[in-house]
Short mmCIF file of C-alpha atoms in Angstrom, two decimals:
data_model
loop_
_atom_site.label_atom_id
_atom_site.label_comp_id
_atom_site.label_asym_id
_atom_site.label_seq_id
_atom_site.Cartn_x
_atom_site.Cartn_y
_atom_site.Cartn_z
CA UNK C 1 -89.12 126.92 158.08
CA UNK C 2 -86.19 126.80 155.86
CA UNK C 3 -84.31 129.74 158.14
CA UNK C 4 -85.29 127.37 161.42
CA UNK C 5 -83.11 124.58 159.85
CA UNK C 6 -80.01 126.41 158.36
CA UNK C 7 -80.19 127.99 162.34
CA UNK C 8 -80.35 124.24 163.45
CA UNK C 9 -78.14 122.86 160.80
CA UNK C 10 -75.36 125.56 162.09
CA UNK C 11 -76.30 125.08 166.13
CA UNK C 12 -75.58 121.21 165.25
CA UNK C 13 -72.35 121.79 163.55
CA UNK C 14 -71.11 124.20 166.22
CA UNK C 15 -72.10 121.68 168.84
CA UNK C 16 -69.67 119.07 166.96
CA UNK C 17 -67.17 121.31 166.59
CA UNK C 18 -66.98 122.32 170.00
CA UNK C 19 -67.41 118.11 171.17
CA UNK C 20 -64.15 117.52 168.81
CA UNK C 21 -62.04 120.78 170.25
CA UNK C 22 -63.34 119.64 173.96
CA UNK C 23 -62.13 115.98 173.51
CA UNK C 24 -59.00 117.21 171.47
CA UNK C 25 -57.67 119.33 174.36
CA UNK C 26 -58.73 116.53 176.89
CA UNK C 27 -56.62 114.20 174.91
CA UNK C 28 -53.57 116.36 174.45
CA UNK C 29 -53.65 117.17 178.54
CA UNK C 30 -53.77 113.39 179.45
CA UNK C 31 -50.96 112.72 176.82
CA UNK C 32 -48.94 115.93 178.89
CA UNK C 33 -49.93 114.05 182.14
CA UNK C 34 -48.89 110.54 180.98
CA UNK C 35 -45.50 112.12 180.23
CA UNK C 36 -44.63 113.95 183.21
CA UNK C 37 -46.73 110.70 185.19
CA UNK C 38 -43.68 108.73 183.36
CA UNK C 39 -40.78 110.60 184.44
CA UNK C 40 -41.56 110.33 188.21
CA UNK C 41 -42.51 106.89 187.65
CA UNK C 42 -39.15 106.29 186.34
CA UNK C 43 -37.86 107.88 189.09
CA UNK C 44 -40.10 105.17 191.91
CA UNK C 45 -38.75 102.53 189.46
CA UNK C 46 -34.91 103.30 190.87
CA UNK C 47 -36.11 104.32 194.35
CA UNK C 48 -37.45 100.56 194.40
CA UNK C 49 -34.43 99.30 193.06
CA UNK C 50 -32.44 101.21 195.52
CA UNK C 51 -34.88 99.82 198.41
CA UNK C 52 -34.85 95.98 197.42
CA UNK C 53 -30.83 96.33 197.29
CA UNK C 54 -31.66 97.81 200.54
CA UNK C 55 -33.60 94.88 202.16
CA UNK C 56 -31.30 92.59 200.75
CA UNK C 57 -27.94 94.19 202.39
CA UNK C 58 -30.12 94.39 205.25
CA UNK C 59 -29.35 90.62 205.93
CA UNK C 60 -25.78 91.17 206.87
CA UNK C 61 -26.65 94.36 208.45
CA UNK C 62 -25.05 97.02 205.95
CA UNK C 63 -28.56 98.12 204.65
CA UNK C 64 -29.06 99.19 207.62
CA UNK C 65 -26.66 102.10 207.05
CA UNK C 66 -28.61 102.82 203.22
CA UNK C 67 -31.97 103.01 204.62
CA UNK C 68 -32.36 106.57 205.88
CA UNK C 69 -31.04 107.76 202.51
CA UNK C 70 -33.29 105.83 200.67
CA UNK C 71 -36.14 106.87 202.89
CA UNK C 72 -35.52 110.49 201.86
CA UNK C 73 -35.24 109.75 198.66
CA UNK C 74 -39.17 108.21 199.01
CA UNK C 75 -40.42 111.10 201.20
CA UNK C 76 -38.68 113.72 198.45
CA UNK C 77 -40.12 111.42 195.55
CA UNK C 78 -43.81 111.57 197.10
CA UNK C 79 -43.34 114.85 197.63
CA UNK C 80 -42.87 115.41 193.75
CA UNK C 81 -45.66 113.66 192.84
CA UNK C 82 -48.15 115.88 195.29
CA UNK C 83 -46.51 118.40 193.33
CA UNK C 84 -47.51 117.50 190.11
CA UNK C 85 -50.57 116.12 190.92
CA UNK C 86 -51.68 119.56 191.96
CA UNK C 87 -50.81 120.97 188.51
CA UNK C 88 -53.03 118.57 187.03
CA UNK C 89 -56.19 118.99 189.05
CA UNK C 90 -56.67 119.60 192.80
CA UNK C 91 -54.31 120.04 195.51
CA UNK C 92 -53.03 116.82 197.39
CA UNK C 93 -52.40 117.93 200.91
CA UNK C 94 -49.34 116.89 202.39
CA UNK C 95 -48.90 114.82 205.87
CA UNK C 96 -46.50 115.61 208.45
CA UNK C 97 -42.69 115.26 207.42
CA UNK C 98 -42.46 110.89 208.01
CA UNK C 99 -39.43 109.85 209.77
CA UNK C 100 -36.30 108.91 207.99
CA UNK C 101 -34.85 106.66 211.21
CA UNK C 102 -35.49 103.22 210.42
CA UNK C 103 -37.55 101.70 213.43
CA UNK C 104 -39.44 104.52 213.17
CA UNK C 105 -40.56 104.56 209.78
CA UNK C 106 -41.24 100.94 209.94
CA UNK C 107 -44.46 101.93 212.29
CA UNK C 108 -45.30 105.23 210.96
CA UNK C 109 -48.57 104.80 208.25
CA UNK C 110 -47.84 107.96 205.99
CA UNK C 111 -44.70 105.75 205.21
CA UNK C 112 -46.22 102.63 204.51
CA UNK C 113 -48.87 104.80 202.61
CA UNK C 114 -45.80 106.23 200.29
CA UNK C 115 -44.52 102.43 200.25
CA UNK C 116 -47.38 101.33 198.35
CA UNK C 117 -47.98 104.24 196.48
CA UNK C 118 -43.84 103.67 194.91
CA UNK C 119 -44.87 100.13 194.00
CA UNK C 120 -47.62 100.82 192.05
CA UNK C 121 -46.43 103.80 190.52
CA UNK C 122 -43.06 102.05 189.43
CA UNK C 123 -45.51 99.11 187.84
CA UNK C 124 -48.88 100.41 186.49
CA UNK C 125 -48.16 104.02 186.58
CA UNK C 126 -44.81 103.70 184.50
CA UNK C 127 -46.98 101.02 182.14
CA UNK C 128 -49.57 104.01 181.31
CA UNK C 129 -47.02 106.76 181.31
CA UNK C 130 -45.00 104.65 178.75
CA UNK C 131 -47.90 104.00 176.51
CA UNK C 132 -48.86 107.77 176.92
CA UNK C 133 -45.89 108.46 175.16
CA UNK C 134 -45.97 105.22 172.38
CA UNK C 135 -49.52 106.04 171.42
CA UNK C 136 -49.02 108.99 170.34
CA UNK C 137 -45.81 108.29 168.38
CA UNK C 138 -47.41 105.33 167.00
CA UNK C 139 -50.12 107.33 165.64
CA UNK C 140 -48.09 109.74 164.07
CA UNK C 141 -45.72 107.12 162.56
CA UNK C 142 -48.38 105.13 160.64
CA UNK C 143 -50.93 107.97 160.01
CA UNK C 144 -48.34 109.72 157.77
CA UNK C 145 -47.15 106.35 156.16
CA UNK C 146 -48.30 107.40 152.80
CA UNK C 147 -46.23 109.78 152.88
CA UNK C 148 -42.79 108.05 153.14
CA UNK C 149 -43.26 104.38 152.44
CA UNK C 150 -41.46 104.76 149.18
CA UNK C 151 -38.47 105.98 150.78
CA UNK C 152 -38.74 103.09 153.19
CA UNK C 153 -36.28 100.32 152.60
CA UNK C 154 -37.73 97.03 150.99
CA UNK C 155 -39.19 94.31 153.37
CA UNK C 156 -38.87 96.77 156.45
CA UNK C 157 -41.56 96.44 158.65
CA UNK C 158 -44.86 98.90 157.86
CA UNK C 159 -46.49 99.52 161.04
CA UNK C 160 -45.82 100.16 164.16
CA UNK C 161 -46.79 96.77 165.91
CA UNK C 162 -44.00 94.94 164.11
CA UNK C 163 -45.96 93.28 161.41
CA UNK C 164 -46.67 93.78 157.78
CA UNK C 165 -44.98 94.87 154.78
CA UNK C 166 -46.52 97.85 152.21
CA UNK C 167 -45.65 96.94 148.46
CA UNK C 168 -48.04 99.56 147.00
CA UNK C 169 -50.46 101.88 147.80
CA UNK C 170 -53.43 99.97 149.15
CA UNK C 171 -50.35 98.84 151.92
CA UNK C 172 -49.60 101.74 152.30
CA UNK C 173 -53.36 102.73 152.68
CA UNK C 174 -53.83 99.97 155.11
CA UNK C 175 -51.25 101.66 157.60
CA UNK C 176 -52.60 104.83 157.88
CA UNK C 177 -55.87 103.54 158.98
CA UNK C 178 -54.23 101.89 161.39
CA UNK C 179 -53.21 105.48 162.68
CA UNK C 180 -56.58 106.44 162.75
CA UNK C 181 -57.11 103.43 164.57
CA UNK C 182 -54.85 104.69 167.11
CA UNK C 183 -56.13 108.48 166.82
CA UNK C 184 -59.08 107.26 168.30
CA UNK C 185 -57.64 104.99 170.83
CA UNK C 186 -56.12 108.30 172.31
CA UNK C 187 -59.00 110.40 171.84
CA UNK C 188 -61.23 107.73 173.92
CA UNK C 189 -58.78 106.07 176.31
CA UNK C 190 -56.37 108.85 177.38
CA UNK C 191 -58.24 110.96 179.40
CA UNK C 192 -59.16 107.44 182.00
CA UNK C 193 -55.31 106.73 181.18
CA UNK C 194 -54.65 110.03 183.36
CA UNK C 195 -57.01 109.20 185.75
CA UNK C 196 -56.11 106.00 186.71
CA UNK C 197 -52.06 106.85 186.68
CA UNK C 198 -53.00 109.76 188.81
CA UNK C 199 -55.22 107.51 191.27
CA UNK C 200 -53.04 105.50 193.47
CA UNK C 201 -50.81 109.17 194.42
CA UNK C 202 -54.34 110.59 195.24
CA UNK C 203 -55.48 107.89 197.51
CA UNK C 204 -52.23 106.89 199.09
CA UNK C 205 -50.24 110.68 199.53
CA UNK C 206 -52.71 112.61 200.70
CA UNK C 207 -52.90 113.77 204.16
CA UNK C 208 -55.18 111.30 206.44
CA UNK C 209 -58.22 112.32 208.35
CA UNK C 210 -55.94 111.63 211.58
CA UNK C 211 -53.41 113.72 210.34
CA UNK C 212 -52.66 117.51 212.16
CA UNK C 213 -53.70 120.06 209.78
CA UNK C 214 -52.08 122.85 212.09
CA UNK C 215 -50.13 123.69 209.10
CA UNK C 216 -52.34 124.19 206.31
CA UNK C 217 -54.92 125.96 208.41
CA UNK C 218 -51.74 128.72 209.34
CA UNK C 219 -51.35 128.40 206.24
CA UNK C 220 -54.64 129.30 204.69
CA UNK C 221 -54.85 131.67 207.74
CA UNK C 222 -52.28 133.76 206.40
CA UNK C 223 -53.43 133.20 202.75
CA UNK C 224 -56.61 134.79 203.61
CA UNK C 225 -54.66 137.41 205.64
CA UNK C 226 -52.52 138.20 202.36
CA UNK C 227 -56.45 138.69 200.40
CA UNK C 228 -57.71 141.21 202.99
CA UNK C 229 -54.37 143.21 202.90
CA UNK C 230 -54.88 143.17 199.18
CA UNK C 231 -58.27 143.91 199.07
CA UNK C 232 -57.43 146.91 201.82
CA UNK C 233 -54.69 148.14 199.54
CA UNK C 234 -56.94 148.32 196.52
CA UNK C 235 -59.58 150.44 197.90
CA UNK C 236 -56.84 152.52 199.23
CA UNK C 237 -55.70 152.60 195.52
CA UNK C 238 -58.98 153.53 194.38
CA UNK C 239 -59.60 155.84 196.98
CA UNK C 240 -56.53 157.52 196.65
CA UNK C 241 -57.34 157.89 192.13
CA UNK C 242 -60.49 158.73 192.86
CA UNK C 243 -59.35 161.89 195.83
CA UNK C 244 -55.98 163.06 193.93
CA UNK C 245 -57.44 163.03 190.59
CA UNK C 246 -61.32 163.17 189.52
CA UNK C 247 -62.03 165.10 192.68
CA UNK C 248 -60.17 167.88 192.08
CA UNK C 249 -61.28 167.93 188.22
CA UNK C 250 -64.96 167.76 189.39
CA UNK C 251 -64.45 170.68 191.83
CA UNK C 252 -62.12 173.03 189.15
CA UNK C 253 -65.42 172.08 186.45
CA UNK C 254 -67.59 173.41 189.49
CA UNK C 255 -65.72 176.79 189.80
CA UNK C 256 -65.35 177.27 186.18
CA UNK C 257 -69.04 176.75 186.14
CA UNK C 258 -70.20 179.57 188.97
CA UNK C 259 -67.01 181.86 187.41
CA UNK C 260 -68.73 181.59 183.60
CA UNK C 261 -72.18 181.73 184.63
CA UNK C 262 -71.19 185.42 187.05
CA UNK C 263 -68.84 186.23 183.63
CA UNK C 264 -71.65 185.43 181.25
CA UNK C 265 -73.79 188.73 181.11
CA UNK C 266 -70.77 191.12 181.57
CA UNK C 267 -67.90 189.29 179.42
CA UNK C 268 -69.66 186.43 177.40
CA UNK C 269 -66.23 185.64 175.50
CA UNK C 270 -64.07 185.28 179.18
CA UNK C 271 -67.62 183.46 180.00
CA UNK C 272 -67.09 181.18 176.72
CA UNK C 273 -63.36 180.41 177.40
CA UNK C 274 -64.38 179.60 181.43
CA UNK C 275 -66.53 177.24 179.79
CA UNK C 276 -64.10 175.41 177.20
CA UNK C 277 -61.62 175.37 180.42
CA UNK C 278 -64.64 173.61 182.52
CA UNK C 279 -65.52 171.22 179.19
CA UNK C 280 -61.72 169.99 179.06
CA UNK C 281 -61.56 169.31 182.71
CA UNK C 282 -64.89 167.72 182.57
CA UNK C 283 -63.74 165.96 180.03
CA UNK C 284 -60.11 164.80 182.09
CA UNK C 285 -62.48 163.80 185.12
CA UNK C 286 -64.65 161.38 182.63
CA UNK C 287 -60.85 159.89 181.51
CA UNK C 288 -59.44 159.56 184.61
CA UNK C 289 -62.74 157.85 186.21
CA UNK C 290 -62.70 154.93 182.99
CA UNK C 291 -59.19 154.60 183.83
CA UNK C 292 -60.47 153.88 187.70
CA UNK C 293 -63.28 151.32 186.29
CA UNK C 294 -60.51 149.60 184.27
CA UNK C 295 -58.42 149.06 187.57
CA UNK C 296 -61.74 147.79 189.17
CA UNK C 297 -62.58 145.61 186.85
CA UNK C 298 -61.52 145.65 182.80
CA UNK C 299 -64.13 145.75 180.76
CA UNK C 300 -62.27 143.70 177.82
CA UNK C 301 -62.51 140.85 180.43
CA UNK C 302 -66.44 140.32 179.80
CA UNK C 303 -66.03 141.46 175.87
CA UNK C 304 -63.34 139.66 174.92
CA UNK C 305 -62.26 137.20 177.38
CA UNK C 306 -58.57 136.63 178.87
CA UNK C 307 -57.19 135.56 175.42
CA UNK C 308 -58.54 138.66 174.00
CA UNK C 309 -57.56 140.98 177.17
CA UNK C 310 -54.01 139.61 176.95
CA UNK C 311 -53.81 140.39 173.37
CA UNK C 312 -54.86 144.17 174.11
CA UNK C 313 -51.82 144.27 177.17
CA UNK C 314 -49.48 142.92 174.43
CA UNK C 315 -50.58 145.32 172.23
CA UNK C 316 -50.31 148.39 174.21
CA UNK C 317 -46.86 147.19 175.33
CA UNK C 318 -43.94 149.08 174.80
CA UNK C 319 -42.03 145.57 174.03
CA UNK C 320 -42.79 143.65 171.59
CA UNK C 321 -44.35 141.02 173.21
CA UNK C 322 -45.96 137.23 171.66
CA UNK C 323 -49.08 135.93 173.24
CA UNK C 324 -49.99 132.09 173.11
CA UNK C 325 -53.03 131.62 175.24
CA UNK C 326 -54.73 127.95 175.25
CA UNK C 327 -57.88 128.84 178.08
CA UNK C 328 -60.82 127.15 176.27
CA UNK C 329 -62.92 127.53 179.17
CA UNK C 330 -63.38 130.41 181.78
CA UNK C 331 -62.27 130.70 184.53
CA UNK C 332 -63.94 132.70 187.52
CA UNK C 333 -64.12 136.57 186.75
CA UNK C 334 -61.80 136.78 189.75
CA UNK C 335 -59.07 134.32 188.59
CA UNK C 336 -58.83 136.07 185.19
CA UNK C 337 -58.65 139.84 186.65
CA UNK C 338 -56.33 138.44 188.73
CA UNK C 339 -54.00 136.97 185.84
CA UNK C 340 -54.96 140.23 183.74
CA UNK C 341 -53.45 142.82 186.60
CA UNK C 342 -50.46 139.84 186.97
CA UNK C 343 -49.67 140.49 183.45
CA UNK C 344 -50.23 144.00 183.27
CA UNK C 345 -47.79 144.40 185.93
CA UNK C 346 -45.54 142.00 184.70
CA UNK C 347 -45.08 143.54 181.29
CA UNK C 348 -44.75 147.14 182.67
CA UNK C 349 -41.75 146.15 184.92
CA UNK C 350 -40.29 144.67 181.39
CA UNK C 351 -40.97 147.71 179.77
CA UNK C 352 -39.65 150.12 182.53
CA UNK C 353 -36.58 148.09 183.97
CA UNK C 354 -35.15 144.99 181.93
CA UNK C 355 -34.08 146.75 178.86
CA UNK C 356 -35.53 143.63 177.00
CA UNK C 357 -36.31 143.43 173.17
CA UNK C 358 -38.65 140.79 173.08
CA UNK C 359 -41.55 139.85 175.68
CA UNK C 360 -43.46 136.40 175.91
CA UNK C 361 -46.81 135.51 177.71
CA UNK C 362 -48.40 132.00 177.52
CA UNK C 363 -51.28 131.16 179.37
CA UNK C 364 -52.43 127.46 179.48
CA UNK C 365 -55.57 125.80 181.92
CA UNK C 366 -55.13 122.25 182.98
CA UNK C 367 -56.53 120.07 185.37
CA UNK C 368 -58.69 123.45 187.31
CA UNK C 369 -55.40 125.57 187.43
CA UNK C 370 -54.93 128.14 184.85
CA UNK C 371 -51.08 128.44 184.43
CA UNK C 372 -49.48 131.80 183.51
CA UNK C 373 -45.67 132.27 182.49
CA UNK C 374 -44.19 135.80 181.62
CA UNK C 375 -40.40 136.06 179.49
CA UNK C 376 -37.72 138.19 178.54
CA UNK C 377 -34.58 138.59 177.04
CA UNK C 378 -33.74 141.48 179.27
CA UNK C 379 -31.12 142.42 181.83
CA UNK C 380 -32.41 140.00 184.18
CA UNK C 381 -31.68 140.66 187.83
CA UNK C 382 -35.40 141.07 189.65
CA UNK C 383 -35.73 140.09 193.05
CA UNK C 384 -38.87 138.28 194.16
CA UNK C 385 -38.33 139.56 197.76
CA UNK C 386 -37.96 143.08 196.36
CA UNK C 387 -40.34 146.03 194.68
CA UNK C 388 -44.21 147.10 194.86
CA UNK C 389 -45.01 145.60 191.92
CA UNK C 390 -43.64 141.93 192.64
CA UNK C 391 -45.36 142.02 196.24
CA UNK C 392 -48.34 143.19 194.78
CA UNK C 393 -48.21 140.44 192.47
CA UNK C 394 -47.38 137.95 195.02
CA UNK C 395 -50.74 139.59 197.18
CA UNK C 396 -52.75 138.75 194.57
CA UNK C 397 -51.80 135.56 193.71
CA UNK C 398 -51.65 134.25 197.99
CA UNK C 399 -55.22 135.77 197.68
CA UNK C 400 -56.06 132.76 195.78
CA UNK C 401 -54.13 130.41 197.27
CA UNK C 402 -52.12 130.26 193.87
CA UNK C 403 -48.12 129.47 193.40
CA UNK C 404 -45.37 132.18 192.01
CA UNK C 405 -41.63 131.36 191.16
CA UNK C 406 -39.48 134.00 189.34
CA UNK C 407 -36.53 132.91 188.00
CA UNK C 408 -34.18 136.14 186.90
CA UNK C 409 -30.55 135.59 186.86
CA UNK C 410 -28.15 138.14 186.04
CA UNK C 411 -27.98 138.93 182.15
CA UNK C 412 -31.43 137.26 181.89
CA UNK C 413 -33.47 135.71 180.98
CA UNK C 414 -36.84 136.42 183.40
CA UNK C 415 -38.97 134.36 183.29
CA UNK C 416 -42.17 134.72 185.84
CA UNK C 417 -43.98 131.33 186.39
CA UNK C 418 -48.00 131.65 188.21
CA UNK C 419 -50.86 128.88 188.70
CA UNK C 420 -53.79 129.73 189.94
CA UNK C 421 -56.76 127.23 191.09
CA UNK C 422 -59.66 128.41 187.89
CA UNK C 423 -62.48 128.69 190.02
CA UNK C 424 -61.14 130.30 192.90
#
């Protein structure tokens, strides 16, 4: 009975741990996604600036000589925001390219759409993407009050709201809870913070159900062109391992076999070293066919994880190479052998060609899409459009419908950037 409770006792205390590491990371990602929310709603602040100015020239007729301009600077805006909505949880399709002309615009929907989508952003989105960022500041200020009131000048304001004055300890005291107090205003609140920043861009940018999709389906047409080619040119891979190599070991153990056992009555020590020959190559064959089975599939994928199977790669590198890897969830055993051969690749190309002394790979999933980025202080000087390796990344990645940009200019440094949806 006693052994049934400690098990329950721990099962209970793992459970909280992993509640408080769950609603911990969920808090941090909606406080990354307030802040980035907050930049492009600074941005639809001046774009509707720029566009009342607009309206109001338009009265004597010279706005009507800003308003393309401004109009691309709302399409290009929107288009940011589909962008970073899709880093922080599913894709936002894209319309057709609106007009910029503007009669035109002034009838077409997926502009009017964007319209209202600018004017709440620019209000309520850049009111929760500036108290994404105050929160946490806030926190941080009075939580660690205790720490530095002394040095604080006399009847200067304690906490953060403006009010209050600490002349001892208890004060002092008094401050810091409220920092807790706004700890766990964060940990509740920020997650439906994100969510309700995020939700006008969803609504309003996405593609319409009248809209032609003649794009994205060539597009996902070639996408799963790119995963057959890949998938082809992996068995050809594996084919081609399992021919060159273990084949020919298999068939030299098989004739050092029938050799010994003809040798064996007549010359039993040529018969013994036949049979050390056929052991070694025996032996090769078994090497060669693990090192097939890792190509497959790793096995430190299913022991150890990604964080663990990124740790072995950096390991075995020839660089020395820094792994930061924040995944606290799988992802589908596709996505991470996908990011594991991505790696792998990435960090022999380091090793062979960019004459780098230092290697960095961080790995981060938010909002569905695990995000994978790949440095060096090398050379610099890779070509995206250029080498097996690269296009064998970029198969992989197209196979999932994923995103790559390399950035490698010359003298370095490299750095390889790669999301991919997590349960693709």
């Amino acid at each position: 009975m006693a052994i049934q409770q400690d098990a329950t006792a721990g099962d209970r205390r793992e459970g909280f741990k992993d509640t408080v590491v769950r609603t911990t990371n969920a808090a941090g990602a909606a406080i990354a996604q307030l802040a980035s929310g907050l930049s492009t709603a600074l941005l639809a602040l001046s774009v509707l600036l720029w566009l009342a100015v607009t309206a109001m020239a338009s009265l004597v007729g010279v706005g009507l000589l800003m308003a393309p301009p401004v109009l691309r600077a709302l399409h290009t805006l929107a288009g940011r925001e589909r962008h970073r909505l899709g880093r922080w949880g599913p894709e936002v399709l894209a319309p057709e390219p609106p007009p910029t002309q503007l009669r035109l615009a002034l009838l077409d929907p997926t502009t009017r759409r964007e319209l209202r989508w600018l004017v709440q952003h620019a209000t309520v989105g850049f009111l929760l993407g500036f108290l994404g960022v105050l929160l946490p500041i806030s926190a941080a200020r009075d939580s660690l009050f205790p720490l530095y009131w002394k040095l604080v000048p006399k009847d200067t304001t304690a906490t953060s709201v403006g009010l209050g004055n600490a002349h001892s300890w208890p004060d002092a005291l008094a401050v810091a809870m409220l920092g807790v107090g706004w700890i766990a205003i964060i940990l509740g609140l920020m997650p439906g913070m994100a969510r309700l920043q995020a939700r006008p861009g969803r609504a309003l940018l996405a593609a319409g159900p009248d809209t032609d999709l003649s794009l994205r389906i060539a597009e996902l047409t070639a996408t799963r062109a790119a995963a057959l080619d890949a998938h082809a040119t992996e068995l050809r891979r594996i084919e081609r391992s399992l021919h060159d190599g273990t084949q020919n070991r298999i068939v030299s153990v098989t004739v050092l076999l029938g050799a010994a056992r003809r040798m064996v009555a007549r010359d039993p020590a040529g018969a013994d070293e036949l049979l050390e020959r056929a052991q070694s190559a025996a032996e090769q064959a078994l090497a060669e066919l693990r090192t097939v089975a890792r190509g497959i599939l790793p096995p430190v994928l299913a022991d150890r994880g990604l964080a663990g199977a990124l740790a072995g790669l950096a390991a075995n590198c020839a660089v020395p190479c820094r792994i930061d890897v924040e995944v606290p969830e799988r992802c589908a055993a596709s996505v991470e052998a996908t990011a594991y051969f991505i790696v792998a690749e990435a960090l022999t190309n380091i090793a062979k060609h960019s004459g780098a002394a230092h290697a960095t790979v961080t790995a981060r999933s938010r909002g569905g899409r695990l995000h994978l980025c790949v440095e060096d202080d090398g050379r610099g000087g890779a070509d995206e459009d250029g080498g097996s390796g690269l296009n064998g990344i970029r198969r992989r990645i197209a196979a999932h419908d994923g995103n790559l940009s390399l950035a490698s200019p010359p003298g370095g440094p490299t750095t390889l950037k790669v999301d991919l949806p997590c349960g693709s």
